[in-house]
Short mmCIF file of C-alpha atoms in Angstrom, two decimals:
data_model
loop_
_atom_site.label_atom_id
_atom_site.label_comp_id
_atom_site.label_asym_id
_atom_site.label_seq_id
_atom_site.Cartn_x
_atom_site.Cartn_y
_atom_site.Cartn_z
CA MET A 292 26.61 36.76 -0.78
CA ASN A 293 29.86 37.49 1.06
CA ASN A 294 29.42 41.20 0.01
CA LYS A 295 26.30 41.18 1.54
CA LEU A 296 27.30 39.77 4.88
CA ASN A 297 30.45 41.83 5.34
CA LYS A 298 28.39 44.89 4.55
CA HIS A 299 25.75 43.76 7.30
CA LEU A 300 29.13 42.89 9.83
CA SER A 301 30.73 46.33 9.13
CA LYS A 302 27.72 48.07 10.49
CA LEU A 303 27.50 45.71 13.71
CA ILE A 304 31.11 46.33 15.16
CA PRO A 305 29.87 48.55 17.24
CA VAL A 306 27.09 46.07 18.52
CA LEU A 307 29.23 43.43 18.30
CA SER A 308 31.79 45.26 20.72
CA PHE A 309 28.85 45.62 22.86
CA SER A 310 27.94 42.02 23.31
CA PHE A 311 31.52 41.35 24.08
CA ILE A 312 31.36 43.87 27.04
CA LEU A 313 27.99 41.84 28.76
CA THR A 314 30.02 38.60 28.45
CA SER A 315 30.84 38.42 32.28
CA PHE A 316 26.69 39.19 32.48
CA ALA A 317 26.07 35.98 30.37
CA ILE A 318 28.55 34.04 32.50
CA ALA A 319 26.90 35.24 35.40
CA GLN A 320 23.63 33.78 34.47
CA GLU A 321 24.88 30.40 33.59
CA ASN A 322 24.62 29.35 37.35
CA GLU A 323 21.13 30.59 37.75
CA LEU A 324 17.67 28.66 37.30
CA VAL A 325 16.45 29.05 33.64
CA ILE A 326 13.11 27.17 32.31
CA GLU A 327 15.25 24.04 31.00
CA ASP A 328 16.00 23.26 34.52
CA LEU A 329 12.34 22.61 35.40
CA LYS A 330 11.55 20.19 32.55
CA VAL A 331 10.44 16.68 33.41
CA PRO A 332 13.66 14.77 33.86
CA VAL A 333 14.18 11.55 31.82
CA SER A 334 14.94 9.44 35.05
CA PRO A 335 13.34 11.42 38.15
CA ALA A 336 14.88 8.64 40.70
CA PHE A 337 18.21 10.01 39.34
CA THR A 338 17.26 13.59 39.72
CA ILE A 339 16.02 13.59 43.06
CA LEU A 340 19.45 11.72 44.46
CA GLY A 341 21.22 14.31 42.32
CA VAL A 342 23.45 11.17 40.49
CA THR A 343 24.71 10.30 37.41
CA PRO A 344 24.93 6.60 36.64
CA ALA A 345 27.58 5.34 34.43
CA SER A 346 25.76 2.40 33.58
CA ILE A 347 21.71 1.92 33.60
CA GLU A 348 20.36 -1.38 33.43
CA LYS A 349 17.46 -1.45 30.89
CA PRO A 350 15.84 -4.93 31.29
CA GLN A 351 13.12 -5.41 28.49
CA THR A 352 11.03 -8.19 29.74
CA PRO A 353 9.58 -9.07 33.35
CA LYS A 354 12.14 -12.06 33.78
CA ALA A 355 15.18 -9.50 33.22
CA LEU A 356 13.65 -7.13 35.31
CA GLY A 357 13.27 -9.79 37.88
CA VAL A 358 17.33 -11.25 37.54
CA SER A 359 18.54 -7.29 37.65
CA LEU A 360 16.78 -7.04 41.07
CA LEU A 361 17.56 -10.13 42.12
CA ASN A 362 21.22 -9.86 41.26
CA ALA A 363 21.36 -6.35 42.90
CA PHE A 364 19.33 -6.85 46.19
CA ASN A 365 21.09 -10.74 46.58
CA ASN A 366 21.54 -9.91 50.24
CA VAL A 367 18.55 -9.06 52.16
CA ASN A 368 20.37 -7.48 54.42
CA ILE A 369 22.03 -5.19 52.10
CA ILE A 370 20.98 -2.60 49.70
CA PRO A 371 23.34 -2.28 46.91
CA GLY A 372 25.40 0.99 46.90
CA ASN A 373 25.09 2.17 43.36
CA TYR A 374 22.32 0.54 41.29
CA SER A 375 20.12 2.28 38.49
CA PHE A 376 17.73 0.97 36.17
CA GLU A 377 14.78 1.99 34.26
CA ALA A 378 12.35 0.38 32.89
CA ALA A 379 9.15 0.81 30.94
CA PRO A 380 6.41 -1.15 32.55
CA TYR A 381 4.14 -1.38 29.84
CA TRP A 382 6.54 -2.63 27.29
CA LEU A 383 7.73 -5.56 29.36
CA PHE A 384 5.11 -7.40 28.10
CA ASP A 385 3.42 -8.88 25.27
CA HIS A 386 0.52 -6.82 23.61
CA PRO A 387 -0.29 -8.99 20.80
CA ASP A 388 -3.50 -6.93 19.71
CA LEU A 389 -2.16 -3.51 20.06
CA THR A 390 -1.57 -2.58 15.95
CA PHE A 391 0.62 0.37 14.89
CA LYS A 392 -2.38 2.36 13.86
CA ASP A 393 -3.72 1.63 17.37
CA TYR A 394 -0.63 2.97 19.18
CA TYR A 395 -0.35 5.90 17.06
CA ASN A 396 -4.13 7.12 17.28
CA SER A 397 -4.13 6.35 21.55
CA SER A 398 -6.36 7.53 23.92
CA PRO A 399 -4.95 9.57 26.68
CA GLY A 400 -5.45 6.23 28.99
CA GLN A 401 -3.31 4.61 26.47
CA THR A 402 -0.66 7.05 25.99
CA LEU A 403 0.00 7.15 29.50
CA LEU A 404 0.74 3.55 29.29
CA ASN A 405 2.74 3.76 26.31
CA ASN A 406 5.10 5.94 27.96
CA LEU A 407 5.15 5.01 31.54
CA ALA A 408 8.74 4.93 32.23
CA LEU A 409 10.14 3.74 36.02
CA SER A 410 13.52 4.46 37.03
CA LEU A 411 15.19 3.51 40.31
CA ALA A 412 18.58 4.54 41.95
CA THR A 413 20.89 3.84 44.81
CA ALA A 414 23.69 5.81 46.34
CA PRO A 415 26.24 6.07 49.29
CA LEU A 416 24.31 8.54 51.68
CA ASP A 417 27.03 11.60 52.35
CA SER A 418 29.46 11.69 54.59
CA PRO A 419 29.81 11.21 57.55
CA LYS A 420 26.64 9.36 57.75
CA SER A 421 26.96 5.58 56.07
CA GLY A 422 24.32 3.92 54.49
CA THR A 423 22.83 3.78 51.25
CA ALA A 424 20.07 6.39 49.76
CA LEU A 425 17.52 4.39 47.24
CA ALA A 426 15.18 6.75 44.92
CA ILE A 427 12.42 5.43 42.90
CA GLY A 428 10.79 7.58 39.96
CA ILE A 429 8.10 7.70 37.30
CA ARG A 430 7.35 9.57 34.37
CA THR A 431 4.65 9.47 31.72
CA LEU A 432 2.88 11.70 29.31
CA LEU A 433 -0.80 12.07 29.30
CA PHE A 434 -1.31 13.99 26.32
CA SER A 435 1.14 13.26 23.25
CA GLY A 436 0.56 16.17 20.98
CA LYS A 437 -0.79 15.19 17.48
CA ALA A 438 1.33 14.53 14.09
CA ASN A 439 2.01 17.37 12.03
CA ASP A 440 2.68 17.77 8.24
CA ALA A 441 6.24 16.62 8.23
CA LEU A 442 6.18 13.78 10.22
CA ASN A 443 3.24 12.29 8.42
CA SER A 444 4.98 12.75 5.51
CA LYS A 445 8.72 11.18 7.30
CA LEU A 446 6.33 8.39 8.71
CA ASN A 447 4.87 7.59 5.11
CA LEU A 448 8.41 7.36 3.94
CA TYR A 449 9.00 4.91 6.58
CA LEU A 450 6.13 2.88 6.19
CA HIS A 451 6.66 2.72 2.54
CA GLN A 452 10.13 1.22 2.84
CA VAL A 453 8.67 -1.28 5.76
CA TYR A 454 5.37 -1.97 3.58
CA GLY A 455 7.37 -2.82 0.14
CA GLU A 456 9.45 -5.37 1.85
CA PRO A 457 6.99 -8.53 1.45
CA PHE A 458 7.61 -8.52 -2.38
CA ARG A 459 10.71 -7.37 -2.43
CA VAL A 460 11.74 -10.49 -0.16
CA ASP A 461 9.18 -13.00 -2.19
CA MET A 462 10.28 -11.73 -5.54
CA LEU A 463 14.01 -12.31 -4.21
CA ASN A 464 13.15 -15.80 -2.65
CA ASP A 465 11.59 -16.66 -5.93
CA LEU A 466 14.46 -16.10 -8.16
CA SER A 467 16.19 -19.39 -6.72
CA SER A 468 13.36 -21.23 -7.87
CA GLU A 469 13.07 -20.38 -11.71
CA ASN A 470 15.51 -22.28 -14.47
CA LEU A 471 17.41 -19.25 -15.09
CA LYS A 472 20.64 -19.57 -17.19
CA THR A 473 22.46 -16.27 -17.85
CA VAL A 474 22.66 -12.75 -15.98
CA THR A 475 20.32 -11.47 -18.81
CA ASP A 476 17.62 -14.42 -17.56
CA LEU A 477 17.95 -12.74 -14.39
CA GLU A 478 17.31 -9.48 -15.17
CA ASN A 479 14.81 -10.41 -17.19
CA GLU A 480 12.88 -11.95 -14.18
CA ILE A 481 13.26 -9.07 -12.38
CA ASN A 482 12.09 -6.52 -14.64
CA ASN A 483 8.80 -9.01 -15.54
CA SER A 484 8.44 -8.97 -11.75
CA VAL A 485 8.35 -5.59 -10.95
CA SER A 486 6.46 -5.05 -14.47
CA ALA A 487 3.78 -7.30 -13.20
CA ALA A 488 3.52 -5.75 -9.72
CA LYS A 489 3.10 -2.09 -11.30
CA GLU A 490 0.17 -3.80 -13.34
CA ASN A 491 -1.20 -5.39 -10.62
CA PRO A 492 -3.92 -3.55 -8.39
CA VAL A 493 -3.53 -6.13 -5.59
CA GLU A 494 0.45 -5.27 -5.36
CA LEU A 495 1.45 -3.00 -2.97
CA LYS A 496 -1.92 -1.38 -3.07
CA ASN A 497 -0.83 0.03 0.62
CA LEU A 498 1.96 2.16 -0.99
CA GLY A 499 -0.83 4.01 -2.78
CA ASN A 500 1.09 6.58 -5.50
CA SER A 501 4.37 5.60 -4.37
CA LYS A 502 3.98 2.22 -5.63
CA THR A 503 5.49 2.96 -8.96
CA GLU A 504 8.43 5.15 -7.25
CA TYR A 505 9.07 2.06 -4.94
CA LEU A 506 9.29 -0.59 -7.53
CA THR A 507 11.29 2.00 -9.93
CA ASN A 508 14.03 2.36 -7.03
CA LEU A 509 13.94 -1.32 -6.20
CA GLN A 510 14.45 -2.40 -10.05
CA ASN A 511 17.41 0.14 -10.37
CA THR A 512 19.16 -0.95 -6.98
CA LEU A 513 19.09 -4.62 -8.14
CA GLU A 514 20.05 -3.37 -11.51
CA GLU A 515 23.07 -2.03 -9.75
CA ILE A 516 24.10 -5.00 -7.45
CA ILE A 517 23.82 -6.92 -10.83
CA ASN A 518 26.26 -4.39 -12.65
CA SER A 519 28.86 -4.92 -9.82
CA SER A 520 29.08 -8.49 -10.15
CA LYS A 521 31.88 -10.34 -11.54
CA PHE A 522 29.21 -12.28 -14.12
CA ARG A 523 28.08 -8.93 -15.26
CA ASN A 524 30.00 -9.62 -18.76
CA LYS A 525 29.80 -13.33 -19.17
CA ASN A 526 27.50 -13.60 -22.04
CA ASP A 527 27.84 -17.63 -21.73
CA THR A 528 25.13 -19.63 -19.74
CA LEU A 529 26.10 -19.65 -15.92
CA SER A 530 26.67 -22.90 -14.18
CA ASN A 531 24.37 -23.79 -11.01
CA GLU A 532 26.96 -22.57 -8.79
CA GLU A 533 27.57 -19.60 -10.22
CA MET A 534 24.15 -18.51 -10.66
CA ASN A 535 23.67 -19.34 -7.21
CA GLU A 536 26.32 -17.19 -6.06
CA LEU A 537 24.66 -14.25 -7.83
CA ILE A 538 21.60 -14.97 -6.53
CA GLU A 539 23.01 -14.63 -2.98
CA LYS A 540 24.86 -11.56 -4.36
CA VAL A 541 21.57 -10.06 -5.36
CA ILE A 542 19.76 -11.04 -2.16
CA SER A 543 22.16 -9.89 0.57
CA GLU A 544 23.15 -6.85 -1.27
CA SER A 545 19.31 -6.31 -1.58
CA ASP A 546 18.80 -6.65 2.23
CA ILE A 547 21.57 -4.79 2.96
CA ALA A 548 20.66 -1.58 1.34
CA SER A 549 17.01 -2.11 2.05
CA ASP A 550 17.77 -2.36 5.64
CA LYS A 551 19.40 0.67 5.21
CA ASN A 552 16.62 2.93 3.87
CA ILE A 553 14.49 1.70 6.37
CA LYS A 554 16.88 2.52 9.18
CA SER A 555 17.55 6.25 7.74
CA ALA A 556 13.42 6.64 7.40
CA LEU A 557 13.08 5.23 10.67
CA THR A 558 15.33 7.88 12.48
CA GLU A 559 14.06 10.64 10.66
CA ALA A 560 10.39 9.64 11.58
CA ARG A 561 11.49 9.40 15.26
CA SER A 562 13.09 12.73 15.13
CA GLU A 563 10.09 14.39 13.55
CA ASP A 564 8.02 12.64 16.38
CA LYS A 565 9.27 14.65 18.74
CA LYS A 566 8.23 17.59 17.67
CA ARG A 567 4.15 16.84 17.58
CA LYS A 568 2.16 20.15 17.38
CA GLY A 569 -1.04 20.78 19.88
CA PHE A 570 -1.26 19.66 23.34
CA SER A 571 1.08 17.81 25.21
CA LEU A 572 0.91 17.26 29.30
CA GLU A 573 4.05 15.44 30.33
CA PHE A 574 4.79 14.57 34.38
CA ALA A 575 7.09 13.25 36.57
CA GLY A 576 7.48 12.31 40.66
CA ALA A 577 10.10 10.90 42.57
CA LEU A 578 10.53 9.48 46.29
CA SER A 579 13.96 9.11 48.02
CA ALA A 580 14.79 7.05 51.43
CA ASP A 581 18.11 6.77 53.41
CA PHE A 582 18.81 3.86 55.00
CA VAL A 583 21.23 4.57 57.56
CA ASN A 584 23.69 1.25 58.02
CA ASP A 585 22.18 0.13 55.24
CA SER A 586 19.18 -1.19 57.51
CA THR A 587 15.53 -1.27 56.73
CA SER A 588 14.40 -0.52 60.00
CA ASN A 589 16.45 2.51 59.79
CA GLY A 590 14.76 3.64 56.36
CA LYS A 591 13.23 7.40 56.05
CA ILE A 592 12.04 9.30 53.50
CA SER A 593 14.65 11.87 52.70
CA GLY A 594 13.18 13.74 49.49
CA ILE A 595 9.91 13.98 47.46
CA GLY A 596 9.68 15.54 44.09
CA GLY A 597 7.00 16.11 41.23
CA TRP A 598 7.54 17.77 37.83
CA ILE A 599 4.57 19.02 35.37
CA ASN A 600 5.28 20.32 31.75
CA PRO A 601 2.25 21.47 29.81
CA LEU A 602 3.16 22.55 26.14
CA PHE A 603 0.87 23.60 23.58
CA SER A 604 2.79 24.14 20.38
CA THR A 605 1.95 25.34 16.30
CA ASP A 606 3.81 25.83 13.26
CA PHE A 607 4.56 29.55 14.55
CA MET A 608 3.75 29.55 18.08
CA ASP A 609 4.79 27.75 21.40
CA PHE A 610 3.64 27.56 24.72
CA VAL A 611 5.73 25.74 27.25
CA GLY A 612 4.89 25.71 31.35
CA THR A 613 6.86 23.99 33.62
CA MET A 614 6.06 23.57 37.43
CA ARG A 615 8.97 21.85 39.98
CA PHE A 616 8.45 20.56 43.50
CA LEU A 617 10.86 19.44 45.63
CA SER A 618 10.88 18.51 49.50
CA TYR A 619 14.04 17.36 51.37
CA LEU A 620 13.63 16.07 54.79
CA GLN A 621 17.24 16.03 56.53
CA ASP A 622 17.75 15.60 60.42
CA GLY A 623 14.02 16.50 60.76
CA ILE A 624 14.10 19.60 59.12
CA THR A 625 11.78 20.38 56.13
CA GLU A 626 13.09 22.14 53.29
CA ASN A 627 10.42 22.79 50.29
CA LYS A 628 11.11 24.38 47.49
CA TYR A 629 8.68 25.22 44.33
CA ASP A 630 9.47 26.69 40.97
CA ALA A 631 7.27 27.42 37.69
CA GLY A 632 7.49 28.94 34.22
CA VAL A 633 5.94 29.75 31.46
CA ARG A 634 7.22 30.60 28.17
CA PHE A 635 5.58 31.90 24.87
CA ILE A 636 7.63 31.46 21.47
CA VAL A 637 6.23 33.23 17.99
CA SER A 638 8.79 32.79 15.48
CA THR A 639 8.88 33.31 11.90
CA ASP A 640 11.97 32.56 9.15
CA VAL A 641 13.56 35.56 10.06
CA PHE A 642 12.12 36.96 13.43
CA GLY A 643 11.80 35.71 16.72
CA ILE A 644 10.10 37.10 19.99
CA SER A 645 9.67 35.07 23.27
CA ALA A 646 8.48 36.00 26.80
CA GLU A 647 9.16 34.01 29.94
CA ALA A 648 8.17 34.18 33.46
CA LEU A 649 9.80 32.21 35.95
CA VAL A 650 9.02 32.39 40.06
CA ARG A 651 10.57 30.05 42.90
CA ALA A 652 9.82 30.30 46.43
CA SER A 653 10.94 28.24 49.50
CA SER A 654 9.86 27.37 52.88
CA GLU A 655 12.61 30.19 53.86
CA LEU A 656 12.35 32.75 51.21
CA THR A 657 9.50 34.88 49.72
CA PRO A 658 8.71 34.31 45.84
CA THR A 659 10.96 35.98 43.52
CA TYR A 660 10.18 36.51 40.22
CA ARG A 661 12.17 36.79 36.98
CA TYR A 662 10.96 37.83 33.77
CA ALA A 663 12.64 38.16 30.36
CA LEU A 664 11.59 39.61 26.34
CA ASN A 665 14.03 37.51 24.07
CA ILE A 666 13.95 38.98 20.39
CA ASP A 667 15.85 37.81 17.27
CA TYR A 668 16.23 38.77 14.17
CA ARG A 669 18.10 36.83 11.30
CA MET A 670 20.44 38.67 8.92
CA THR A 671 21.87 35.88 7.25
CA LYS A 672 21.51 32.16 7.21
CA ASN A 673 24.03 31.84 10.55
CA VAL A 674 23.95 35.64 11.99
CA TYR A 675 21.28 36.98 14.26
CA ILE A 676 20.95 40.20 16.50
CA THR A 677 19.30 38.93 19.49
CA GLY A 678 18.20 40.80 22.56
CA THR A 679 17.07 40.41 26.19
CA PHE A 680 15.22 42.73 28.20
CA GLY A 681 13.81 41.78 31.68
CA LYS A 682 14.21 41.57 35.58
CA ASN A 683 16.23 38.65 37.13
CA PHE A 684 15.24 37.39 40.94
CA ASP A 685 15.58 39.37 43.46
CA GLY A 686 19.19 38.73 45.14
CA SER A 687 20.92 37.51 41.87
CA PRO A 688 22.72 40.78 40.64
CA VAL A 689 24.28 41.00 37.71
CA ASN A 690 26.51 44.24 38.25
CA GLY A 691 26.28 45.71 41.92
CA ASN A 692 22.79 45.49 43.44
CA GLY A 693 20.48 45.74 40.21
CA ASP A 694 18.36 42.82 38.87
CA LEU A 695 18.01 44.41 35.36
CA ILE A 696 18.62 42.21 32.49
CA THR A 697 19.57 43.57 29.15
CA LEU A 698 21.60 41.82 26.49
CA LEU A 699 22.04 42.78 22.96
CA GLY A 700 24.67 40.96 20.57
CA ILE A 701 25.30 39.00 17.79
CA ASN A 702 24.98 35.31 17.49
CA PHE A 703 26.99 33.62 14.78
CA GLY A 704 24.91 30.21 15.22
CA MET A 705 27.05 29.06 18.29
CA GLY A 706 25.98 29.08 21.80
CA ASN A 707 22.21 29.06 22.24
CA GLU A 708 19.64 28.43 20.03
CA PRO A 709 17.84 30.94 18.28
CA VAL A 710 14.08 31.40 18.70
CA ILE A 711 13.96 31.95 15.21
CA LYS A 712 12.67 28.91 13.20
CA LEU A 713 15.15 27.95 10.94
CA PRO A 714 14.13 26.67 7.34
CA HIS A 715 14.91 23.23 6.84
CA MET B 212 20.81 -9.65 10.41
CA LYS B 213 18.12 -10.51 9.29
CA LYS B 214 15.71 -12.51 11.33
CA GLU B 215 13.29 -15.65 9.78
CA VAL B 216 10.61 -17.48 10.88
CA LYS B 217 9.06 -20.02 9.34
CA PHE B 218 5.98 -21.56 10.16
CA ASN B 219 3.83 -24.86 8.86
CA THR B 220 0.29 -25.97 9.42
CA GLU B 221 -3.10 -27.42 8.59
CA TYR B 222 -6.18 -26.33 8.45
CA GLU B 223 -9.71 -28.33 8.35
CA VAL B 224 -11.80 -26.35 6.02
CA SER B 225 -15.79 -26.72 5.80
CA SER B 226 -18.27 -25.79 3.27
CA LYS B 227 -18.67 -22.39 4.76
CA ASP B 228 -16.14 -19.05 3.60
CA ILE B 229 -12.59 -19.40 5.04
CA LEU B 230 -11.95 -15.52 6.47
CA LEU B 231 -7.90 -15.16 7.48
CA THR B 232 -6.99 -11.61 9.45
CA ILE B 233 -3.69 -10.70 10.29
CA VAL B 234 -2.93 -8.45 13.19
CA ILE B 235 0.50 -7.68 13.49
CA GLY B 236 1.00 -6.55 17.45
CA ASN B 237 3.06 -4.86 19.93
CA GLY B 238 2.74 -1.45 18.17
CA GLN B 239 4.88 -2.51 15.36
CA PRO B 240 4.31 -1.64 11.75
CA GLY B 241 4.06 -4.27 9.25
CA SER B 242 2.76 -5.67 6.01
CA SER B 243 1.77 -8.65 4.56
CA ARG B 244 1.36 -10.71 1.21
CA VAL B 245 -1.24 -13.74 0.60
CA LYS B 246 -0.87 -15.63 -1.93
CA LEU B 247 -2.98 -19.10 -2.31
CA ASN B 248 -1.72 -21.86 -4.76
CA GLY B 249 1.25 -19.41 -5.68
CA LYS B 250 -0.96 -16.78 -7.16
CA LEU B 251 -1.55 -13.32 -5.01
CA ILE B 252 -4.69 -12.60 -3.76
CA ALA B 253 -4.31 -9.72 -1.10
CA GLY B 254 -1.36 -7.67 -0.19
CA GLY B 255 -1.18 -4.90 2.74
CA ASP B 256 -3.63 -4.98 5.99
CA ILE B 257 -5.22 -8.32 6.27
CA ASN B 258 -8.65 -7.67 7.76
CA GLY B 259 -11.16 -10.38 7.29
CA LEU B 260 -10.11 -11.81 3.68
CA VAL B 261 -12.14 -14.23 2.00
CA ILE B 262 -10.21 -17.20 0.55
CA GLY B 263 -12.82 -18.99 -0.77
CA LYS B 264 -15.38 -21.98 0.04
CA GLY B 265 -13.75 -24.30 2.21
CA ASN B 266 -15.01 -27.36 -0.29
CA GLU B 267 -13.08 -25.37 -3.10
CA ILE B 268 -10.20 -24.37 -1.63
CA LYS B 269 -9.60 -27.96 0.27
CA GLY B 270 -5.95 -29.11 -1.08
CA SER B 271 -4.91 -25.97 -1.55
CA THR B 272 -1.93 -24.21 0.27
CA LEU B 273 -1.85 -20.74 1.38
CA LYS B 274 1.39 -18.83 1.59
CA ILE B 275 1.70 -15.88 3.42
CA THR B 276 4.51 -13.32 3.69
CA THR B 277 4.53 -10.53 6.83
CA VAL B 278 7.50 -8.13 7.48
CA VAL B 279 7.15 -6.35 10.59
CA ASN B 280 9.97 -3.59 11.70
CA ASP B 281 11.10 -2.45 15.37
CA PHE B 282 9.49 1.27 15.58
CA GLN B 283 9.13 0.92 19.47
CA ILE B 284 12.62 2.23 21.36
CA ASN B 285 10.91 0.48 24.47
CA THR B 286 10.61 -3.02 23.04
CA ASN B 287 12.49 -5.00 20.71
CA ARG B 288 9.04 -7.76 20.30
CA THR B 289 7.47 -8.06 17.16
CA SER B 290 4.36 -10.43 16.62
CA VAL B 291 1.56 -11.83 14.30
CA GLN B 292 -1.34 -13.21 14.49
CA TYR B 293 -3.04 -15.34 11.82
CA LEU B 294 -6.67 -15.63 12.15
CA LEU B 295 -8.44 -18.07 10.48
CA SER B 296 -12.59 -18.94 10.73
CA GLY B 297 -14.85 -20.74 8.55
CA GLY B 298 -13.55 -24.07 9.38
CA THR B 299 -14.17 -26.88 11.62
CA GLU B 300 -12.84 -24.62 13.92
CA SER B 301 -11.59 -20.76 14.23
CA LYS B 302 -7.56 -21.16 14.90
CA ARG B 303 -5.08 -18.73 15.97
CA TYR B 304 -1.87 -18.81 15.12
CA TYR B 305 0.52 -16.89 17.19
CA LEU B 306 4.13 -15.71 16.51
CA GLU B 307 6.69 -13.74 17.79
CA ALA B 308 10.43 -12.86 17.46
CA ASN B 309 12.84 -10.49 19.12
CA VAL B 310 15.07 -7.95 17.11
CA ASP B 311 18.89 -8.44 18.03
CA ILE B 312 19.14 -4.84 16.72
CA ASP B 313 16.64 -1.70 17.19
CA GLY B 314 15.27 -1.27 13.96
CA ASP B 315 15.85 -4.01 12.39
CA SER B 316 12.82 -6.28 10.86
CA VAL B 317 11.47 -9.60 11.25
CA TYR B 318 10.47 -11.87 8.05
CA TYR B 319 7.46 -14.31 8.83
CA PHE B 320 7.02 -17.06 6.48
CA THR B 321 4.03 -19.04 6.68
CA ASN B 322 2.15 -21.70 4.99
CA ILE B 323 -1.65 -23.23 5.70
CA LYS B 324 -2.59 -26.32 3.93
CA PHE B 325 -6.12 -26.68 3.77
CA ILE B 326 -7.43 -30.05 4.36
#
């Protein structure tokens, strides 16, 4: 493997040198608009104000929301100078009839409600003005894509851990009511319960084909806990206190192991949930106002923003669209900025190609475009040849007055992520 | 930390079939295990489960264990509704609890005595 890598590297030293020459170009590009900059912001209120709050209040009930707002706006004449919160309005309220299945198969309307997020932020006005700027933002999804095979698999692993819990806790709680005298009695009781569950078609039927595997894993875990106890080698009858101590150990350590398994599976399922396939549509809006001298009578709209991101994704292809509109109103002057971009990506395990185009315009500038074609080829697990060709925005010269983009180099798994789909 | 909710109640039967439905709400996943007089009669999703004729199960106790896990990032609330019908009147028992830590589970232990 090392020889193979060395062989590749020796051939690519000239290319590598070339890529170093182009480092200055890459640095020059860092300050320019890229398609990621146009994505729907997590908290549009913070974005339009240009603030990054150190602490954000995240109330989870209407009462907590009310307390937070009351504490912040404790004086009707004073707007708090540095306050921010994010809240998901739909989840502030109880939804007793919303099952997990309904949630997971939501209509567009329900998806919109599920993902609705509000943000609010305040910040002091820039000097020499005195007062406070306040912004409110809203963000949601209209379509959320659909689960792919990997997500279904991770979700099933997680759900099976959850579905097994009623049996596990019932079985362990029942141990205390049995007349157990020895460690062997305890082991036999557990083994009998597990065997009976395997035979009973009613037990754990929502685990499907995973039922036997779940029960075997549970049995092994309980056996390990018993083996680690100080009573393991005691063949005599245990006192009631000793047996209770042993059962408590089995229950508490099994709870810890189960909690760990569930949370691990939950983390993986949530992570995979972010990589849904099909069509998704996310959008956001924000509005800001300046309150000079913290007076509501001086309040004036100072900014409006809108973002929209359509995305279509399959196993080998992604289409990403981004649109952003920002309008700032300062001292009677309005400045409008429009940005839009599209990116099309096709990738396999060894080869990836992406094409992107961006357009930006403002109330003062005529539209200018950036388009680029990027090609990645994977040589080894972490080494890629990457090339980018295209045209930059007008007035964004790389060298001299040119707007041509050309970049060829080697990526050692650091820096920008390659387009290539990495095998799991 | 395991959070437990315990609930005991009585339900007045008639001569009709007694039906049980369990709704786990707030978009959270969970599962139930239902025992009548110590014998397992159902598990998993419970929807319109026939417990038995009212006059035949009078005096019996239904023991239900429901476990709900906090899947939702935006809320820590979990809830369970136990809906009983077929008795002298339909009843809805509503239990709820918030988990303290994201991803925790709540264990609901319910006993219903048929009178």
